[in-house]
Amino acid sequence: EAYKRTAEIDPSVTWWMLGVGLGVAAVIIVLGIVTSMAWWAYVPLALMAGLLGAMLILTRKVRTATIKRYDGQPGSAEVVLQLMNKKKYTYDMAINVNRQMDMVHRVIGPMGIVLIGEGSGARVGEMLKSDTRKHEQVSYGTPVTAFVLGNSKSQVKLSDLQKHIEKLPKSLQPFQIAEVKQRLRALDAVRPKA
């Protein structure tokens, strides 16, 4: 199923998988022949290594195809945020939404608080300013970073979102992250429910 959906978006996945799988298998077979290893030792190793290489390519291609599929749709940030390390980062989707489906998402991790805006630039910009101010008041000195998801120069592309968040400077220890989460529960408690 994952292969079919990926092939719809990226037809080159088949050739990449075949090329890597056969290439890895060929290298191991050549090494087995050159080192005079018994054929029953290097042939199964070559098959398994080739299969592993093809699966690694498929995993990578599935990730990029999924991001391409959802790029530009409301709530597409969740696709990338789900792929982040759950031990380091937690996220809340759509902490602020308006009628035009502009939304603000929140990520908490070693870099502090990151607010991600999705939608029309001007409307989501106002939402981000308001939420940044609220988060700064509640989080007492924790860095709050805000940016808009999109394809223009001043925005962060969906495909670069994870890298962008992970490259932010680290400023919180694990015990401080737990403390910030506790404080944000108070902010979330006074938010109107959708």
PDB file of C-alpha atoms in Angstrom:
ATOM      1  CA  GLU A   1       0.000   0.000   0.000  1.00  0.00           C
ATOM      2  CA  ALA A   2       2.786   2.429   0.901  1.00  0.00           C
ATOM      3  CA  TYR A   3       4.583   1.530  -2.325  1.00  0.00           C
ATOM      4  CA  LYS A   4       1.458   2.120  -4.447  1.00  0.00           C
ATOM      5  CA  ARG A   5       0.740   5.515  -2.914  1.00  0.00           C
ATOM      6  CA  THR A   6       4.368   6.568  -3.265  1.00  0.00           C
ATOM      7  CA  ALA A   7       4.557   5.405  -6.886  1.00  0.00           C
ATOM      8  CA  GLU A   8       1.522   7.583  -7.706  1.00  0.00           C
ATOM      9  CA  ILE A   9       3.415  10.695  -6.621  1.00  0.00           C
ATOM     10  CA  ASP A  10       6.997   9.636  -7.388  1.00  0.00           C
ATOM     11  CA  PRO A  11       7.177   7.009 -10.187  1.00  0.00           C
ATOM     12  CA  SER A  12      10.977   6.830  -9.892  1.00  0.00           C
ATOM     13  CA  VAL A  13      10.675   4.905  -6.607  1.00  0.00           C
ATOM     14  CA  THR A  14      10.703   1.566  -8.462  1.00  0.00           C
ATOM     15  CA  TRP A  15      13.972   2.319 -10.238  1.00  0.00           C
ATOM     16  CA  TRP A  16      15.604   3.666  -7.098  1.00  0.00           C
ATOM     17  CA  MET A  17      14.654   0.556  -5.141  1.00  0.00           C
ATOM     18  CA  LEU A  18      15.852  -1.793  -7.900  1.00  0.00           C
ATOM     19  CA  GLY A  19      19.087   0.125  -8.409  1.00  0.00           C
ATOM     20  CA  VAL A  20      20.032   0.248  -4.741  1.00  0.00           C
ATOM     21  CA  GLY A  21      18.889  -3.312  -4.023  1.00  0.00           C
ATOM     22  CA  LEU A  22      20.744  -4.842  -6.961  1.00  0.00           C
ATOM     23  CA  GLY A  23      23.771  -2.580  -6.456  1.00  0.00           C
ATOM     24  CA  VAL A  24      24.223  -3.589  -2.810  1.00  0.00           C
ATOM     25  CA  ALA A  25      23.691  -7.272  -3.670  1.00  0.00           C
ATOM     26  CA  ALA A  26      26.224  -7.067  -6.520  1.00  0.00           C
ATOM     27  CA  VAL A  27      28.872  -5.465  -4.295  1.00  0.00           C
ATOM     28  CA  ILE A  28      28.502  -8.183  -1.655  1.00  0.00           C
ATOM     29  CA  ILE A  29      28.595 -10.969  -4.259  1.00  0.00           C
ATOM     30  CA  VAL A  30      31.758  -9.511  -5.821  1.00  0.00           C
ATOM     31  CA  LEU A  31      33.356  -9.215  -2.376  1.00  0.00           C
ATOM     32  CA  GLY A  32      32.358 -12.824  -1.628  1.00  0.00           C
ATOM     33  CA  ILE A  33      33.931 -14.074  -4.852  1.00  0.00           C
ATOM     34  CA  VAL A  34      37.108 -11.996  -4.407  1.00  0.00           C
ATOM     35  CA  THR A  35      37.619 -13.191  -0.824  1.00  0.00           C
ATOM     36  CA  SER A  36      36.893 -16.832  -1.794  1.00  0.00           C
ATOM     37  CA  MET A  37      34.018 -17.036   0.651  1.00  0.00           C
ATOM     38  CA  ALA A  38      31.637 -20.007   0.425  1.00  0.00           C
ATOM     39  CA  TRP A  39      28.716 -19.212  -1.898  1.00  0.00           C
ATOM     40  CA  TRP A  40      26.146 -20.249   0.698  1.00  0.00           C
ATOM     41  CA  ALA A  41      27.482 -17.499   2.988  1.00  0.00           C
ATOM     42  CA  TYR A  42      27.567 -14.487   0.680  1.00  0.00           C
ATOM     43  CA  VAL A  43      24.473 -15.144  -1.481  1.00  0.00           C
ATOM     44  CA  PRO A  44      21.944 -14.963   1.403  1.00  0.00           C
ATOM     45  CA  LEU A  45      23.869 -12.003   2.841  1.00  0.00           C
ATOM     46  CA  ALA A  46      23.708 -10.235  -0.525  1.00  0.00           C
ATOM     47  CA  LEU A  47      19.965 -10.883  -0.836  1.00  0.00           C
ATOM     48  CA  MET A  48      19.212  -9.609   2.666  1.00  0.00           C
ATOM     49  CA  ALA A  49      21.447  -6.547   2.306  1.00  0.00           C
ATOM     50  CA  GLY A  50      19.890  -5.753  -1.084  1.00  0.00           C
ATOM     51  CA  LEU A  51      16.403  -6.051   0.398  1.00  0.00           C
ATOM     52  CA  LEU A  52      17.403  -3.823   3.328  1.00  0.00           C
ATOM     53  CA  GLY A  53      18.783  -1.191   0.940  1.00  0.00           C
ATOM     54  CA  ALA A  54      15.582  -1.228  -1.122  1.00  0.00           C
ATOM     55  CA  MET A  55      13.455  -0.867   2.038  1.00  0.00           C
ATOM     56  CA  LEU A  56      15.541   2.087   3.228  1.00  0.00           C
ATOM     57  CA  ILE A  57      14.977   3.812  -0.120  1.00  0.00           C
ATOM     58  CA  LEU A  58      11.248   3.074   0.082  1.00  0.00           C
ATOM     59  CA  THR A  59      11.068   4.536   3.596  1.00  0.00           C
ATOM     60  CA  ARG A  60      12.768   7.738   2.464  1.00  0.00           C
ATOM     61  CA  LYS A  61      10.595   8.058  -0.653  1.00  0.00           C
ATOM     62  CA  VAL A  62       7.377   7.411   1.317  1.00  0.00           C
ATOM     63  CA  ARG A  63       8.257  10.272   3.653  1.00  0.00           C
ATOM     64  CA  THR A  64       8.911  12.764   0.851  1.00  0.00           C
ATOM     65  CA  ALA A  65       5.829  11.630  -1.120  1.00  0.00           C
ATOM     66  CA  THR A  66       3.614  12.047   1.942  1.00  0.00           C
ATOM     67  CA  ILE A  67       4.893  15.573   2.473  1.00  0.00           C
ATOM     68  CA  LYS A  68       4.301  16.397  -1.216  1.00  0.00           C
ATOM     69  CA  ARG A  69       0.782  14.964  -1.052  1.00  0.00           C
ATOM     70  CA  TYR A  70      -0.320  17.169   1.858  1.00  0.00           C
ATOM     71  CA  ASP A  71       1.643  20.324   1.018  1.00  0.00           C
ATOM     72  CA  GLY A  72      -0.664  23.353   0.882  1.00  0.00           C
ATOM     73  CA  GLN A  73      -3.613  21.737   2.666  1.00  0.00           C
ATOM     74  CA  PRO A  74      -4.903  23.053   5.998  1.00  0.00           C
ATOM     75  CA  GLY A  75      -3.311  21.138   8.868  1.00  0.00           C
ATOM     76  CA  SER A  76      -0.460  19.815   6.722  1.00  0.00           C
ATOM     77  CA  ALA A  77       2.082  20.638   9.443  1.00  0.00           C
ATOM     78  CA  GLU A  78       0.819  17.645  11.421  1.00  0.00           C
ATOM     79  CA  VAL A  79       2.272  15.303   8.782  1.00  0.00           C
ATOM     80  CA  VAL A  80       5.781  16.562   9.561  1.00  0.00           C
ATOM     81  CA  LEU A  81       5.282  17.051  13.299  1.00  0.00           C
ATOM     82  CA  GLN A  82       4.267  13.385  13.648  1.00  0.00           C
ATOM     83  CA  LEU A  83       7.677  12.400  12.288  1.00  0.00           C
ATOM     84  CA  MET A  84       9.595  14.282  14.976  1.00  0.00           C
ATOM     85  CA  ASN A  85      11.263  12.571  17.944  1.00  0.00           C
ATOM     86  CA  LYS A  86       8.473  12.187  20.499  1.00  0.00           C
ATOM     87  CA  LYS A  87      10.951  11.963  23.393  1.00  0.00           C
ATOM     88  CA  LYS A  88      12.256  15.472  22.697  1.00  0.00           C
ATOM     89  CA  TYR A  89       9.318  17.289  21.148  1.00  0.00           C
ATOM     90  CA  THR A  90       5.601  17.512  21.865  1.00  0.00           C
ATOM     91  CA  TYR A  91       3.142  19.349  19.698  1.00  0.00           C
ATOM     92  CA  ASP A  92      -0.414  20.621  19.874  1.00  0.00           C
ATOM     93  CA  MET A  93      -2.305  21.059  16.633  1.00  0.00           C
ATOM     94  CA  ALA A  94      -4.526  24.043  15.922  1.00  0.00           C
ATOM     95  CA  ILE A  95      -4.281  25.831  19.255  1.00  0.00           C
ATOM     96  CA  ASN A  96      -5.818  28.816  17.476  1.00  0.00           C
ATOM     97  CA  VAL A  97      -8.076  28.603  14.399  1.00  0.00           C
ATOM     98  CA  ASN A  98     -10.232  31.158  12.608  1.00  0.00           C
ATOM     99  CA  ARG A  99     -13.159  30.739  10.200  1.00  0.00           C
ATOM    100  CA  GLN A 100     -10.899  30.857   7.130  1.00  0.00           C
ATOM    101  CA  MET A 101      -9.015  27.782   8.408  1.00  0.00           C
ATOM    102  CA  ASP A 102      -5.893  29.771   9.297  1.00  0.00           C
ATOM    103  CA  MET A 103      -4.309  28.017  12.258  1.00  0.00           C
ATOM    104  CA  VAL A 104      -1.483  28.160  14.745  1.00  0.00           C
ATOM    105  CA  HIS A 105       0.260  25.002  15.994  1.00  0.00           C
ATOM    106  CA  ARG A 106       2.606  24.737  18.974  1.00  0.00           C
ATOM    107  CA  VAL A 107       5.775  22.649  19.437  1.00  0.00           C
ATOM    108  CA  ILE A 108       7.549  22.415  22.788  1.00  0.00           C
ATOM    109  CA  GLY A 109      11.072  21.046  23.075  1.00  0.00           C
ATOM    110  CA  PRO A 110      14.692  21.868  23.954  1.00  0.00           C
ATOM    111  CA  MET A 111      14.508  25.021  21.825  1.00  0.00           C
ATOM    112  CA  GLY A 112      11.595  26.422  23.844  1.00  0.00           C
ATOM    113  CA  ILE A 113       8.193  27.090  22.303  1.00  0.00           C
ATOM    114  CA  VAL A 114       7.696  27.227  18.541  1.00  0.00           C
ATOM    115  CA  LEU A 115       4.481  28.607  17.091  1.00  0.00           C
ATOM    116  CA  ILE A 116       3.777  27.618  13.491  1.00  0.00           C
ATOM    117  CA  GLY A 117       1.221  29.571  11.477  1.00  0.00           C
ATOM    118  CA  GLU A 118      -0.614  28.085   8.510  1.00  0.00           C
ATOM    119  CA  GLY A 119      -2.788  30.137   6.189  1.00  0.00           C
ATOM    120  CA  SER A 120      -3.014  33.603   4.665  1.00  0.00           C
ATOM    121  CA  GLY A 121       0.008  35.732   5.562  1.00  0.00           C
ATOM    122  CA  ALA A 122      -1.721  38.795   7.071  1.00  0.00           C
ATOM    123  CA  ARG A 123      -4.408  36.937   9.011  1.00  0.00           C
ATOM    124  CA  VAL A 124      -2.103  34.270  10.389  1.00  0.00           C
ATOM    125  CA  GLY A 125       0.493  36.952  11.192  1.00  0.00           C
ATOM    126  CA  GLU A 126      -1.949  38.647  13.555  1.00  0.00           C
ATOM    127  CA  MET A 127      -2.825  35.311  15.140  1.00  0.00           C
ATOM    128  CA  LEU A 128       0.887  34.533  15.641  1.00  0.00           C
ATOM    129  CA  LYS A 129       1.555  37.943  17.248  1.00  0.00           C
ATOM    130  CA  SER A 130      -1.341  37.466  19.648  1.00  0.00           C
ATOM    131  CA  ASP A 131      -0.341  33.889  20.548  1.00  0.00           C
ATOM    132  CA  THR A 132       3.339  34.829  20.904  1.00  0.00           C
ATOM    133  CA  ARG A 133       2.416  37.547  23.383  1.00  0.00           C
ATOM    134  CA  LYS A 134       0.211  35.153  25.391  1.00  0.00           C
ATOM    135  CA  HIS A 135       2.885  32.443  25.459  1.00  0.00           C
ATOM    136  CA  GLU A 136       5.596  34.893  26.534  1.00  0.00           C
ATOM    137  CA  GLN A 137       3.418  36.083  29.416  1.00  0.00           C
ATOM    138  CA  VAL A 138       2.758  32.552  30.655  1.00  0.00           C
ATOM    139  CA  SER A 139       6.162  30.947  30.019  1.00  0.00           C
ATOM    140  CA  TYR A 140       8.360  33.469  31.927  1.00  0.00           C
ATOM    141  CA  GLY A 141      11.486  33.887  29.833  1.00  0.00           C
ATOM    142  CA  THR A 142      11.193  30.744  27.734  1.00  0.00           C
ATOM    143  CA  PRO A 143      12.144  31.546  24.122  1.00  0.00           C
ATOM    144  CA  VAL A 144       9.080  31.731  21.861  1.00  0.00           C
ATOM    145  CA  THR A 145       9.800  31.436  18.143  1.00  0.00           C
ATOM    146  CA  ALA A 146       7.092  32.020  15.548  1.00  0.00           C
ATOM    147  CA  PHE A 147       7.082  31.501  11.802  1.00  0.00           C
ATOM    148  CA  VAL A 148       4.636  30.932   8.961  1.00  0.00           C
ATOM    149  CA  LEU A 149       4.481  27.760   6.886  1.00  0.00           C
ATOM    150  CA  GLY A 150       4.457  28.381   3.132  1.00  0.00           C
ATOM    151  CA  ASN A 151       6.492  28.588  -0.058  1.00  0.00           C
ATOM    152  CA  SER A 152       7.571  32.245  -0.204  1.00  0.00           C
ATOM    153  CA  LYS A 153      11.030  33.451   0.846  1.00  0.00           C
ATOM    154  CA  SER A 154      10.038  34.636   4.333  1.00  0.00           C
ATOM    155  CA  GLN A 155       8.175  31.396   5.100  1.00  0.00           C
ATOM    156  CA  VAL A 156       9.319  27.879   5.994  1.00  0.00           C
ATOM    157  CA  LYS A 157       8.505  25.131   3.495  1.00  0.00           C
ATOM    158  CA  LEU A 158       6.667  22.054   4.740  1.00  0.00           C
ATOM    159  CA  SER A 159       9.534  19.814   3.599  1.00  0.00           C
ATOM    160  CA  ASP A 160      12.005  21.902   5.671  1.00  0.00           C
ATOM    161  CA  LEU A 161       9.856  22.218   8.801  1.00  0.00           C
ATOM    162  CA  GLN A 162      11.455  19.423  10.835  1.00  0.00           C
ATOM    163  CA  LYS A 163      15.006  20.552  10.023  1.00  0.00           C
ATOM    164  CA  HIS A 164      14.118  24.160  10.787  1.00  0.00           C
ATOM    165  CA  ILE A 165      12.760  23.279  14.248  1.00  0.00           C
ATOM    166  CA  GLU A 166      15.635  20.929  15.107  1.00  0.00           C
ATOM    167  CA  LYS A 167      18.260  23.557  14.160  1.00  0.00           C
ATOM    168  CA  LEU A 168      16.902  26.155  16.578  1.00  0.00           C
ATOM    169  CA  PRO A 169      19.294  26.826  19.482  1.00  0.00           C
ATOM    170  CA  LYS A 170      18.713  24.630  22.521  1.00  0.00           C
ATOM    171  CA  SER A 171      17.828  26.571  25.638  1.00  0.00           C
ATOM    172  CA  LEU A 172      15.811  24.251  27.920  1.00  0.00           C
ATOM    173  CA  GLN A 173      16.704  21.206  29.989  1.00  0.00           C
ATOM    174  CA  PRO A 174      14.188  18.327  30.259  1.00  0.00           C
ATOM    175  CA  PHE A 175      12.963  19.427  33.701  1.00  0.00           C
ATOM    176  CA  GLN A 176      12.375  22.954  32.327  1.00  0.00           C
ATOM    177  CA  ILE A 177      10.362  21.550  29.421  1.00  0.00           C
ATOM    178  CA  ALA A 178       8.041  19.790  31.878  1.00  0.00           C
ATOM    179  CA  GLU A 179       7.673  23.056  33.784  1.00  0.00           C
ATOM    180  CA  VAL A 180       6.773  24.969  30.601  1.00  0.00           C
ATOM    181  CA  LYS A 181       4.181  22.347  29.666  1.00  0.00           C
ATOM    182  CA  GLN A 182       2.608  22.737  33.102  1.00  0.00           C
ATOM    183  CA  ARG A 183       2.386  26.511  32.676  1.00  0.00           C
ATOM    184  CA  LEU A 184       0.873  26.174  29.209  1.00  0.00           C
ATOM    185  CA  ARG A 185      -1.925  24.020  30.596  1.00  0.00           C
ATOM    186  CA  ALA A 186      -3.159  27.163  32.349  1.00  0.00           C
ATOM    187  CA  LEU A 187      -3.176  29.040  29.043  1.00  0.00           C
ATOM    188  CA  ASP A 188      -4.997  26.188  27.302  1.00  0.00           C
ATOM    189  CA  ALA A 189      -7.593  26.028  30.080  1.00  0.00           C
ATOM    190  CA  VAL A 190      -8.809  29.579  29.343  1.00  0.00           C
ATOM    191  CA  ARG A 191      -8.883  29.080  25.555  1.00  0.00           C
ATOM    192  CA  PRO A 192     -12.346  28.749  24.022  1.00  0.00           C
ATOM    193  CA  LYS A 193     -13.034  25.195  22.825  1.00  0.00           C
ATOM    194  CA  ALA A 194     -13.832  24.754  19.133  1.00  0.00           C
TER     195      ALA A 194
END
